[in-house]
PDB file of C-alpha atoms and ligand atoms in Angstrom:
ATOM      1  CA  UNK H  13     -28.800  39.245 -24.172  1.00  0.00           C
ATOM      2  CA  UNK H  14     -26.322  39.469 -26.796  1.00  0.00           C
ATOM      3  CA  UNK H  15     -22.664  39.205 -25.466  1.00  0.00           C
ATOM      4  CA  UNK H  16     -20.457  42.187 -26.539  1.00  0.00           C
ATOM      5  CA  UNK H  17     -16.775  41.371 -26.554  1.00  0.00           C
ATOM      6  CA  UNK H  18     -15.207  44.994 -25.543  1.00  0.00           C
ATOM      7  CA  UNK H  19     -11.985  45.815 -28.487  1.00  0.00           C
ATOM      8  CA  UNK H  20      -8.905  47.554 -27.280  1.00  0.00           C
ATOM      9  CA  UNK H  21      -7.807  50.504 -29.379  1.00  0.00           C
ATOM     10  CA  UNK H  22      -5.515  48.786 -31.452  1.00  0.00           C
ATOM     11  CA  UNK H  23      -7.830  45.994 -32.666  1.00  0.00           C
ATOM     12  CA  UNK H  24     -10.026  48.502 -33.495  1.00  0.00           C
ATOM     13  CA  UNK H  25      -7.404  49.887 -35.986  1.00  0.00           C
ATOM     14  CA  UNK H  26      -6.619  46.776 -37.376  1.00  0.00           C
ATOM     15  CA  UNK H  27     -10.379  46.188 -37.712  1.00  0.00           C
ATOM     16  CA  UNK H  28     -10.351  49.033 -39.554  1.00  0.00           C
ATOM     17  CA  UNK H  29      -6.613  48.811 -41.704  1.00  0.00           C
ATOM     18  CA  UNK H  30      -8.332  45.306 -42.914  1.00  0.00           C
ATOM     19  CA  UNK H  31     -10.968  46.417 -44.032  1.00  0.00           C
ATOM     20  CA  UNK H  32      -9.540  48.582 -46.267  1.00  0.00           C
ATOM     21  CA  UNK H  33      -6.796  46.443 -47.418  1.00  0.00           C
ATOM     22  CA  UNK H  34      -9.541  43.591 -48.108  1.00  0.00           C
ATOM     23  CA  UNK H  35     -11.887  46.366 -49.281  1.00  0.00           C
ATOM     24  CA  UNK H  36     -14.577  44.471 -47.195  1.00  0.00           C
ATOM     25  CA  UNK H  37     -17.020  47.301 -45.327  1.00  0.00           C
ATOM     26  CA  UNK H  38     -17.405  46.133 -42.171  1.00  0.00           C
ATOM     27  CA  UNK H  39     -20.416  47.211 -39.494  1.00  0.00           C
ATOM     28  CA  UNK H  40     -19.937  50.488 -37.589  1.00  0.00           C
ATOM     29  CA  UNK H  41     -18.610  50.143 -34.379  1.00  0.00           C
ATOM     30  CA  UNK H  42     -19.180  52.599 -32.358  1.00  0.00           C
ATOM     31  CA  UNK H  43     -22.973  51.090 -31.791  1.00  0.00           C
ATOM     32  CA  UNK H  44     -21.411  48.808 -29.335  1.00  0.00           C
ATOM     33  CA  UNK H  45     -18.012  49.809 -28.902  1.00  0.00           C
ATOM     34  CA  UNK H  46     -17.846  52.658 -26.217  1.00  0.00           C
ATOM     35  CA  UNK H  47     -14.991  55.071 -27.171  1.00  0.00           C
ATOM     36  CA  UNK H  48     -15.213  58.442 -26.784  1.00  0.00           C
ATOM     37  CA  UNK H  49     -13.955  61.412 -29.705  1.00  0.00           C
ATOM     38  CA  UNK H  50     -11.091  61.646 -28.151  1.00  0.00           C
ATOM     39  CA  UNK H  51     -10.611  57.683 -27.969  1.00  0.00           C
ATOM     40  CA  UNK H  52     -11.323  57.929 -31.607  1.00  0.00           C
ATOM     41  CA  UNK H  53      -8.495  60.240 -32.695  1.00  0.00           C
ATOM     42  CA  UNK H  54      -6.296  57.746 -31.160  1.00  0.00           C
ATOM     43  CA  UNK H  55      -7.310  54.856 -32.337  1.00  0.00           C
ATOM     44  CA  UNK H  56      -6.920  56.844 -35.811  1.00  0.00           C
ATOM     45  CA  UNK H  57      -3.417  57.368 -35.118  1.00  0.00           C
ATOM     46  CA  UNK H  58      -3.143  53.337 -34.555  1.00  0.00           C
ATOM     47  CA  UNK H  59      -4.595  53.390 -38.373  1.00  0.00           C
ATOM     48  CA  UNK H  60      -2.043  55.686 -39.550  1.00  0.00           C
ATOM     49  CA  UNK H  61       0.324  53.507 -37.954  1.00  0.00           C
ATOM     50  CA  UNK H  62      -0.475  50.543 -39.862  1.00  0.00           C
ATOM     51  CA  UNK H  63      -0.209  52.547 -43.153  1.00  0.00           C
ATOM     52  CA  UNK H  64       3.458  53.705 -41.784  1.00  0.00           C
ATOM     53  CA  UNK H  65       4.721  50.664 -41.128  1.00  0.00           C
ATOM     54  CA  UNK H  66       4.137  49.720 -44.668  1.00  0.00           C
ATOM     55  CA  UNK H  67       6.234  52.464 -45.674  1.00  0.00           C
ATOM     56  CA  UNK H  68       4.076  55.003 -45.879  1.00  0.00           C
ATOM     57  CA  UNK H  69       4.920  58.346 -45.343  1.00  0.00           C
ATOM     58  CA  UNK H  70       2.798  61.500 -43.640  1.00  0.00           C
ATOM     59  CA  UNK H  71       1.811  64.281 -46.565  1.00  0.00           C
ATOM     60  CA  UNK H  72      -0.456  66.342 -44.856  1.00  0.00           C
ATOM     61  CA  UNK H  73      -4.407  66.515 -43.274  1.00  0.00           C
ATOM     62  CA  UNK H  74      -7.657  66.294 -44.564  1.00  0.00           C
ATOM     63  CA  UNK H  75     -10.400  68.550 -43.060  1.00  0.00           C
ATOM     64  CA  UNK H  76     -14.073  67.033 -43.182  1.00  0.00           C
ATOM     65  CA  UNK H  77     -17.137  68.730 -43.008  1.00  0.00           C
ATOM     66  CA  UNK H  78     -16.705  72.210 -43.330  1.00  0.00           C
ATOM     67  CA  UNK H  79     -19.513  72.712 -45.711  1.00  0.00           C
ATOM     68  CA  UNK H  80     -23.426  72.636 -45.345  1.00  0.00           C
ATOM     69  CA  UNK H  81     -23.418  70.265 -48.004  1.00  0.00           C
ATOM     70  CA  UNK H  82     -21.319  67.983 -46.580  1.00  0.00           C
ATOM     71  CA  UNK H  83     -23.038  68.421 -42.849  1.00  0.00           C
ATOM     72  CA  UNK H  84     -26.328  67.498 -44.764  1.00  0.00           C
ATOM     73  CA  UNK H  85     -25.277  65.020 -46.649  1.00  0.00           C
ATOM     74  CA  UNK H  86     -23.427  62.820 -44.022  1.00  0.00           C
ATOM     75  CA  UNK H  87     -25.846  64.265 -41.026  1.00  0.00           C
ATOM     76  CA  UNK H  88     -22.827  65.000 -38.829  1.00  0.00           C
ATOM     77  CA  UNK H  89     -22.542  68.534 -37.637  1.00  0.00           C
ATOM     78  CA  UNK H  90     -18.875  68.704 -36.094  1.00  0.00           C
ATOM     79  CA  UNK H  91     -15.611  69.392 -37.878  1.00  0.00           C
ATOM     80  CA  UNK H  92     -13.299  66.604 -38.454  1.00  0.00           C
ATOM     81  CA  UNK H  93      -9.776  66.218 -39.600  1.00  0.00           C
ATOM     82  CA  UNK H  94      -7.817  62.854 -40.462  1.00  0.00           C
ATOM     83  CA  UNK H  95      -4.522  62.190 -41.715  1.00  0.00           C
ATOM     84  CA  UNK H  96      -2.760  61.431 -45.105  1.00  0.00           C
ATOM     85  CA  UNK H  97      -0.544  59.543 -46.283  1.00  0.00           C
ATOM     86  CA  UNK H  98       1.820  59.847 -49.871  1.00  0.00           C
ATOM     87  CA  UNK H  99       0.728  56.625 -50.849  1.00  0.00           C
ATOM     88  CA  UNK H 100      -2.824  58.196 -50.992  1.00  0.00           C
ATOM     89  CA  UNK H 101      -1.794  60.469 -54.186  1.00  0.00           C
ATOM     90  CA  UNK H 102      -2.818  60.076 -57.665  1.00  0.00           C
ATOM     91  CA  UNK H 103      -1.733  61.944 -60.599  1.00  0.00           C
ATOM     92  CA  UNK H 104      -3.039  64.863 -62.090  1.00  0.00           C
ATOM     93  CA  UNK H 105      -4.593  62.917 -65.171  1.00  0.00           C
ATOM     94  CA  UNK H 106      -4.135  59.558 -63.586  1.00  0.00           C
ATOM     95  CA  UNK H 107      -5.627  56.566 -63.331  1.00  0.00           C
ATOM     96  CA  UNK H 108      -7.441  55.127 -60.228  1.00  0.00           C
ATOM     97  CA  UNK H 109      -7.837  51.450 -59.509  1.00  0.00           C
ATOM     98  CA  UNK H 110     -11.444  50.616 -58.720  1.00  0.00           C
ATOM     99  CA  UNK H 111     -10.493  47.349 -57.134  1.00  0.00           C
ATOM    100  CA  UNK H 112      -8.397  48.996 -54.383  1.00  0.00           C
ATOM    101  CA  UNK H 113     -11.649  50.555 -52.497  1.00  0.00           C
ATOM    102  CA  UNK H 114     -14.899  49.540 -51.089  1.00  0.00           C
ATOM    103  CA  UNK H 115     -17.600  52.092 -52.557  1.00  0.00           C
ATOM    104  CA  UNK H 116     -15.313  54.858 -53.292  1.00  0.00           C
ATOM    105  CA  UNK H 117     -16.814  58.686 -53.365  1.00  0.00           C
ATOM    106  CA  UNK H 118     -15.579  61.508 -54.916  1.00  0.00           C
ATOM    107  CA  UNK H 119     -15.878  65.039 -53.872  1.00  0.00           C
ATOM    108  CA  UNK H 120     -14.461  68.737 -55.036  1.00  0.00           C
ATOM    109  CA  UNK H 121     -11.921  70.169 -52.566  1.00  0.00           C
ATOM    110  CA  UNK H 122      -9.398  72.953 -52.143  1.00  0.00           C
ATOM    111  CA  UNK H 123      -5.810  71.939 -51.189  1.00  0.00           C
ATOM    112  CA  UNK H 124      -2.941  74.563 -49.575  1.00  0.00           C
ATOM    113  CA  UNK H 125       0.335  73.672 -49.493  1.00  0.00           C
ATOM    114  CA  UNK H 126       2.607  74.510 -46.228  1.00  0.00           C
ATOM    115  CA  UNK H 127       5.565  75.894 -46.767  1.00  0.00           C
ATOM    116  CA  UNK H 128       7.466  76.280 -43.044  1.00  0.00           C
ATOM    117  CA  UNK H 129       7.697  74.153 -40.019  1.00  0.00           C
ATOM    118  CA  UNK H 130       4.425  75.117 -37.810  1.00  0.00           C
ATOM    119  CA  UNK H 131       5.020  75.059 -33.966  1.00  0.00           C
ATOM    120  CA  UNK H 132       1.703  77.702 -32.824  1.00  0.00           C
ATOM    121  CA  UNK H 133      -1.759  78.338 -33.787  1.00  0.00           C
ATOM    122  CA  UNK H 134      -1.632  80.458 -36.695  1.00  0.00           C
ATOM    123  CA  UNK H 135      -4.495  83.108 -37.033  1.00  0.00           C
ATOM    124  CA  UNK H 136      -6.610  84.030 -39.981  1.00  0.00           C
ATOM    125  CA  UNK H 137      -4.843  87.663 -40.514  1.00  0.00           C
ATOM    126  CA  UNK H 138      -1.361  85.644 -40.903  1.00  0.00           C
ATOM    127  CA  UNK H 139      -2.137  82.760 -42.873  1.00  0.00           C
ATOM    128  CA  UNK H 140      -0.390  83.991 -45.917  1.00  0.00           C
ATOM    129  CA  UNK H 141       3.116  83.200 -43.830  1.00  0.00           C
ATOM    130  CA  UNK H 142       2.470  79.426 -43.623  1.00  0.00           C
ATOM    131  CA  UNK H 143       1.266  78.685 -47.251  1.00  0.00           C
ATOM    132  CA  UNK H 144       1.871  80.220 -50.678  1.00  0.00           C
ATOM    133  CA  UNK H 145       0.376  77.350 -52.762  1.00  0.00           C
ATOM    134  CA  UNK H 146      -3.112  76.203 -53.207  1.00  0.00           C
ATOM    135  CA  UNK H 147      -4.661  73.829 -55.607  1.00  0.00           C
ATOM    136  CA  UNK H 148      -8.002  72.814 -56.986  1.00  0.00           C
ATOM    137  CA  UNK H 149      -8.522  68.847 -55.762  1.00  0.00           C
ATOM    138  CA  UNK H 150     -10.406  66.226 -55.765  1.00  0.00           C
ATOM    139  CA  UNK H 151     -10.877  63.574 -52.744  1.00  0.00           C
ATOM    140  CA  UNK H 152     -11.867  59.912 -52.865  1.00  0.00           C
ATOM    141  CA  UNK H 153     -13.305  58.893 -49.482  1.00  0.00           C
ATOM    142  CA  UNK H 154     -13.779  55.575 -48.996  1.00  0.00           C
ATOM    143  CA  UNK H 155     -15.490  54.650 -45.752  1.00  0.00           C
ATOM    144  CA  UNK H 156     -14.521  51.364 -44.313  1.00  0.00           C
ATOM    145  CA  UNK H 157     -18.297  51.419 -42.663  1.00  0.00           C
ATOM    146  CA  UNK H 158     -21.259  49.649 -44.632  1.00  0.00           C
ATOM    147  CA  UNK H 159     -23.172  51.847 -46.812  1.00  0.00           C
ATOM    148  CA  UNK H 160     -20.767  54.726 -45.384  1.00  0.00           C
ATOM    149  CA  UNK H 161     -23.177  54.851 -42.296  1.00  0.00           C
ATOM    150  CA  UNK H 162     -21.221  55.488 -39.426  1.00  0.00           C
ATOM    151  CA  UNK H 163     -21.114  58.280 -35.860  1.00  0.00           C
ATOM    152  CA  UNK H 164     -19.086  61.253 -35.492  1.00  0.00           C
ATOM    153  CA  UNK H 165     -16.453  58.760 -33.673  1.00  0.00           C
ATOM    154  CA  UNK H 166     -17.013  55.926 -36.154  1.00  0.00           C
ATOM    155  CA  UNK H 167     -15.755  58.188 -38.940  1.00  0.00           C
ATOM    156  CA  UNK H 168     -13.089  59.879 -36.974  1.00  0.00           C
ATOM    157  CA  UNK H 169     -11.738  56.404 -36.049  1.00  0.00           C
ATOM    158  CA  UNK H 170     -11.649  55.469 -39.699  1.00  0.00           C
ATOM    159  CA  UNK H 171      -9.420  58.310 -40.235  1.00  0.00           C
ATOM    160  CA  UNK H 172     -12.161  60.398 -41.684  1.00  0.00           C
ATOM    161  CA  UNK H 173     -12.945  57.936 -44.812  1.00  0.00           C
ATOM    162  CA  UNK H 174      -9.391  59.144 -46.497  1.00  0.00           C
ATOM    163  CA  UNK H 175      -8.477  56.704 -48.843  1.00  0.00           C
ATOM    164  CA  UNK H 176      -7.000  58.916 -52.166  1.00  0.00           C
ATOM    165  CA  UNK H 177      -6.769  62.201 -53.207  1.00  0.00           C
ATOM    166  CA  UNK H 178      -5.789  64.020 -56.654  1.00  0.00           C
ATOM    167  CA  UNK H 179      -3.965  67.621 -56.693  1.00  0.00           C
ATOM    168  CA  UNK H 180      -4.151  70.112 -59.548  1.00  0.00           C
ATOM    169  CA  UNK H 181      -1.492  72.796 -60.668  1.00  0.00           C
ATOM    170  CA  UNK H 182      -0.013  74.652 -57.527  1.00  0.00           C
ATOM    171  CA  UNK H 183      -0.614  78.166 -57.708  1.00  0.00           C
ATOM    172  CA  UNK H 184      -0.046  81.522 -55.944  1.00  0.00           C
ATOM    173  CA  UNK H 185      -2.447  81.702 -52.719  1.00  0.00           C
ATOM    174  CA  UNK H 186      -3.124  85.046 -53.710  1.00  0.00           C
ATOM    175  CA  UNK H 187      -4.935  84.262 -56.979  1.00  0.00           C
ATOM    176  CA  UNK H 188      -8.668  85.295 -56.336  1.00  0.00           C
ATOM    177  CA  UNK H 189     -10.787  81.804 -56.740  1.00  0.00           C
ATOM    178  CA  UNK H 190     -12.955  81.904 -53.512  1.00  0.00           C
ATOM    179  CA  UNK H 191     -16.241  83.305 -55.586  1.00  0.00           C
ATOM    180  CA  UNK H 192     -15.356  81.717 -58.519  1.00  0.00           C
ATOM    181  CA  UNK H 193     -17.914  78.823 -59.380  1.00  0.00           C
ATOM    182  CA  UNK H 194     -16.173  75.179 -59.097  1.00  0.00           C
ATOM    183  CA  UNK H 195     -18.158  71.958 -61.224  1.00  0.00           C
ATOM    184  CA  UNK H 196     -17.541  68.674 -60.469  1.00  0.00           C
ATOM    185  CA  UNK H 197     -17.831  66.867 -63.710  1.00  0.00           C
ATOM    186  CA  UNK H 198     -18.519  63.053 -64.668  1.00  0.00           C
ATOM    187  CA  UNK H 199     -18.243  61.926 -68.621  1.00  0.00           C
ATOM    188  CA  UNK H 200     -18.447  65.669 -69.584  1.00  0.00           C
ATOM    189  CA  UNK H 201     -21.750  66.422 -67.696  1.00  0.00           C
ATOM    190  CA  UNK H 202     -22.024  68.546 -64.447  1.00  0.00           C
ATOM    191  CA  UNK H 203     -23.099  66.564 -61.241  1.00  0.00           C
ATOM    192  CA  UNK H 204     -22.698  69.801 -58.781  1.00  0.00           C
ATOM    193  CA  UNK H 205     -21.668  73.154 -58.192  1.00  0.00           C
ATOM    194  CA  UNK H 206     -20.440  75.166 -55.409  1.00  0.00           C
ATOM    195  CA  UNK H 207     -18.196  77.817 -54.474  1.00  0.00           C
ATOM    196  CA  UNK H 208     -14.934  77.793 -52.388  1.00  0.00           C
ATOM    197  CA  UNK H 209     -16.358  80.176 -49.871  1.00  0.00           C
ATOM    198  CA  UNK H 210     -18.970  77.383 -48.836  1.00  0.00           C
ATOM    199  CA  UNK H 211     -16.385  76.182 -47.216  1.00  0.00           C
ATOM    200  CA  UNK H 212     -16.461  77.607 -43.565  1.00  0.00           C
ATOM    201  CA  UNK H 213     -17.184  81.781 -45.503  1.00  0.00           C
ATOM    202  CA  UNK H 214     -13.960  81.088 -45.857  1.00  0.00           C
ATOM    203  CA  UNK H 215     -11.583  78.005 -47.337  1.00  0.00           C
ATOM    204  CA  UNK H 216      -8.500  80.036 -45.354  1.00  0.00           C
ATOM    205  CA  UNK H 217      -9.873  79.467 -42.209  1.00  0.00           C
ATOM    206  CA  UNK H 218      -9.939  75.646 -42.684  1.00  0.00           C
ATOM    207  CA  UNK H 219      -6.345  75.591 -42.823  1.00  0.00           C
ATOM    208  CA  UNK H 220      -6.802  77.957 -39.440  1.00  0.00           C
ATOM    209  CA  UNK H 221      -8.477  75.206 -38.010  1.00  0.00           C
ATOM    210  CA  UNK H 222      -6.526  72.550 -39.512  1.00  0.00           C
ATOM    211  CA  UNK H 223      -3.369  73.808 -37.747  1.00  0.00           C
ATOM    212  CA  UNK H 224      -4.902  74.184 -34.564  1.00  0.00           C
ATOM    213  CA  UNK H 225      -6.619  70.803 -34.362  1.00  0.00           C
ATOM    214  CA  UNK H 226      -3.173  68.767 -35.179  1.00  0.00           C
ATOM    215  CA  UNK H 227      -1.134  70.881 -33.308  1.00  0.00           C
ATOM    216  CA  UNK H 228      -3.636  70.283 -30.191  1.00  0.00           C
ATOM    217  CA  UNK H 229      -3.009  66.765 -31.094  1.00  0.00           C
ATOM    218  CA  UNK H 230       1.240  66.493 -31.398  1.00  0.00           C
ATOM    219  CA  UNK H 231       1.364  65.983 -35.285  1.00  0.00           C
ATOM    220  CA  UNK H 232       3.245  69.190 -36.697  1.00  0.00           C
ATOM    221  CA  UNK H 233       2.746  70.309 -40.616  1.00  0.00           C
ATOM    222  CA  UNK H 234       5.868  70.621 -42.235  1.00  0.00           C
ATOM    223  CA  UNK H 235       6.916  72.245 -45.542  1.00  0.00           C
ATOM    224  CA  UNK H 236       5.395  70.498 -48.093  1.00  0.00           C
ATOM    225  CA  UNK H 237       2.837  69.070 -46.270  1.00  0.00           C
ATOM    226  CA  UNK H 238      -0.854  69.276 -47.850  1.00  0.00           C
ATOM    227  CA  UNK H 239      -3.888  70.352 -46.212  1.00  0.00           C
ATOM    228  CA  UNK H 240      -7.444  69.324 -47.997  1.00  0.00           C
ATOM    229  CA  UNK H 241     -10.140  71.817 -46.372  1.00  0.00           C
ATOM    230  CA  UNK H 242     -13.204  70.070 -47.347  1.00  0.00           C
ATOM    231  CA  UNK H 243     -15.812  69.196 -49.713  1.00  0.00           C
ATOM    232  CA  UNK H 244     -17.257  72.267 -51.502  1.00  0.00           C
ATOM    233  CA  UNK H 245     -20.786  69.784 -52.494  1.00  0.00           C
ATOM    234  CA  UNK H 246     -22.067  66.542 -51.746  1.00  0.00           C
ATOM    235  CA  UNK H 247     -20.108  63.343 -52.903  1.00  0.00           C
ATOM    236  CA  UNK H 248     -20.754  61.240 -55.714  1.00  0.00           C
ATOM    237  CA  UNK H 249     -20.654  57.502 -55.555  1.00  0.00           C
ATOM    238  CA  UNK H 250     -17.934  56.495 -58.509  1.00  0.00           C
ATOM    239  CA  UNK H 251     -18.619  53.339 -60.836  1.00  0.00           C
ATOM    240  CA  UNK H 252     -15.525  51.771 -63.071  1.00  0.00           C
ATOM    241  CA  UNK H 253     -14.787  53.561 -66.523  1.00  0.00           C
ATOM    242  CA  UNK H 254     -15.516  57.119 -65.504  1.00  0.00           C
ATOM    243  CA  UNK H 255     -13.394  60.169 -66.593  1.00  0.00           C
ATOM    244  CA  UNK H 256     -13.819  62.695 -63.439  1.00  0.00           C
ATOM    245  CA  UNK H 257     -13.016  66.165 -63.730  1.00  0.00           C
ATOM    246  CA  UNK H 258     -13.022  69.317 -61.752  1.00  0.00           C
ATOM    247  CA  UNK H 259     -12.706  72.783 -63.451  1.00  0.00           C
ATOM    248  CA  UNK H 260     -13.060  76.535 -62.442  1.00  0.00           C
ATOM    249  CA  UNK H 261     -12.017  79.218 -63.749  1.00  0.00           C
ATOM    250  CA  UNK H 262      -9.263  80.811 -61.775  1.00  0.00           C
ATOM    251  CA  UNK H 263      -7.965  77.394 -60.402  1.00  0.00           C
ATOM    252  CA  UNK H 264      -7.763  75.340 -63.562  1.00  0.00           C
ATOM    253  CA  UNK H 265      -9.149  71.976 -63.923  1.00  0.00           C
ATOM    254  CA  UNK H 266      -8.240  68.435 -62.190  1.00  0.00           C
ATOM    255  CA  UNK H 267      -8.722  65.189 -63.282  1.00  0.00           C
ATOM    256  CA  UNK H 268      -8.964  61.135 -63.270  1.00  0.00           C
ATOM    257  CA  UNK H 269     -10.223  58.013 -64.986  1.00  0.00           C
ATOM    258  CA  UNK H 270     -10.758  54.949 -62.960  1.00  0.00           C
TER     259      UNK H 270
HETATM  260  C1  LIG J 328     -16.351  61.802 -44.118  1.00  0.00           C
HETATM  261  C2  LIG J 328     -15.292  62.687 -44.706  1.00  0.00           C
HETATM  262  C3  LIG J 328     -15.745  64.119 -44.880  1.00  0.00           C
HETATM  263  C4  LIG J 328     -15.287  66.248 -46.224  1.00  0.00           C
HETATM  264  O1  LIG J 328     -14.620  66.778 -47.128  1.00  0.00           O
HETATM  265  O2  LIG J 328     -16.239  66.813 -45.681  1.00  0.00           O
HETATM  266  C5  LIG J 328     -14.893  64.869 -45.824  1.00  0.00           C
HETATM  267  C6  LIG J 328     -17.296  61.253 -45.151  1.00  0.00           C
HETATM  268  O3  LIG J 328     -18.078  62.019 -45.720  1.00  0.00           O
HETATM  269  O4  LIG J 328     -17.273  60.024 -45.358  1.00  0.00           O
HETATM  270  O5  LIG J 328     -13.906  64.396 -46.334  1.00  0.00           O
HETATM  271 MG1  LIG J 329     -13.255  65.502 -48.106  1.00  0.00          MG
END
């Protein structure tokens, strides 16, 4: 019988931290680690931790599967949400370093920007009050898995696969871009399309969902905080020397080269 030596939370998360700092996958764990959802979202927060006491800062959350594509893609049916960090930022235009991830992904989101403090559950009818700004993205995941094969609490350990996202133009929240088509372009040639609305009929009530989740778990968005709500189509593995754009009409267009 093969001898399992049992991990506390926090070697878990430093498992995990190492991984991506070496950007060496490493086998799932959850197969013979026992740790429950819940377990998982703290040994998440151990990640974060690591990433703080480097100096990193909290900038917001990152929503995960809140589209069918997504759910099919990564064969996971349950919402997620993970944390991020500033140093996870690129620049509109910028560049992004290859050699810093494992087997980096990129996928089409749609970012909101908080602008208040938020103590309570906020419903759908009064979202408008917490954000004004919202932004055509573009998220790197990264998992820290092999071959990004991992559990519901595998990837919710690994903080959701976060590892770098890219922010277009702020604009209004009211501008009308749910039914406006998004395309998630490589060296000038489509890869997919999808709509905002795939995301949960609704991107708005992401951020619902987003609120409640961290709230229910003591991490409060602030003003200026960033919420991503989720891939709009599958992700697309990335290889070096790629110029990656995202366009649509009424949001504008986002961009890097790695
Ligand atoms: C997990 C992260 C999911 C999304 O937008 O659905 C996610 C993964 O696919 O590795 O970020
Ligand atoms: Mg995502």
């Amino acid at each position: 019988m093969k001898h399992i030596v049992y991990m506390t939370f926090l070697q878990i998360a430093t498992q995990l931290d190492n991984a991506a700092s070496n950007q060496k996958a490493i086998p799932q764990l959850h197969l013979e680690q026992n740790f429950s959802l819940m377990d998982a979202y703290e040994i998440q927060k151990e990640v974060i931790q690591h990433r703080i006491g480097r100096g990193d800062r909290i900038s917001g959350v990152k929503m995960g599967f809140t589209s069918d594509a997504k759910r099919i893609q990564m064969g996971i049916d349950d919402l997620i949400w993970g944390r991020l960090t500033d140093s996870m930022e690129i620049a509109n235009g910028g560049f992004m370093d290859m050699g810093r991830f494992i087997h980096p992904r990129v996928e089409p989101e749609v970012a909101f920007r908080i602008n208040q403090t938020i103590d309570r559950p906020i419903l759908l009818e009064e979202i408008h009050t917490v954000t004004d700004s919202l932004a055509l993205a573009l998220e790197i995941i990264d998992s820290r898995y092999e071959n990004f094969k991992f559990s519901l609490e595998d990837v919710v350990a690994d903080n959701c696969s976060s590892s770098a996202y890219v922010l277009g133009d702020w604009l209004d929240s009211s501008v009308a871009f749910r039914q406006d088509q998004i395309s998630l372009e490589i060296d000038g040639a489509s890869v997919h399309e999808g709509y905002p609305d795939a995301i949960m009929g609704n991107p708005f009530q992401s951020l619902v969902d987003a609120i409640r989740l961290s709230l229910d778990n003591g991490l409060t968005l602030e003003a200026g905080h960033v919420v991503l709500a989720g891939a709009i189509t599958p992700a697309v593995y990335l290889k070096p020397g790629q110029q990656v754009m995202c366009h649509s009409h009424s949001l504008g267009t986002v961009s890097f080269h790695n």
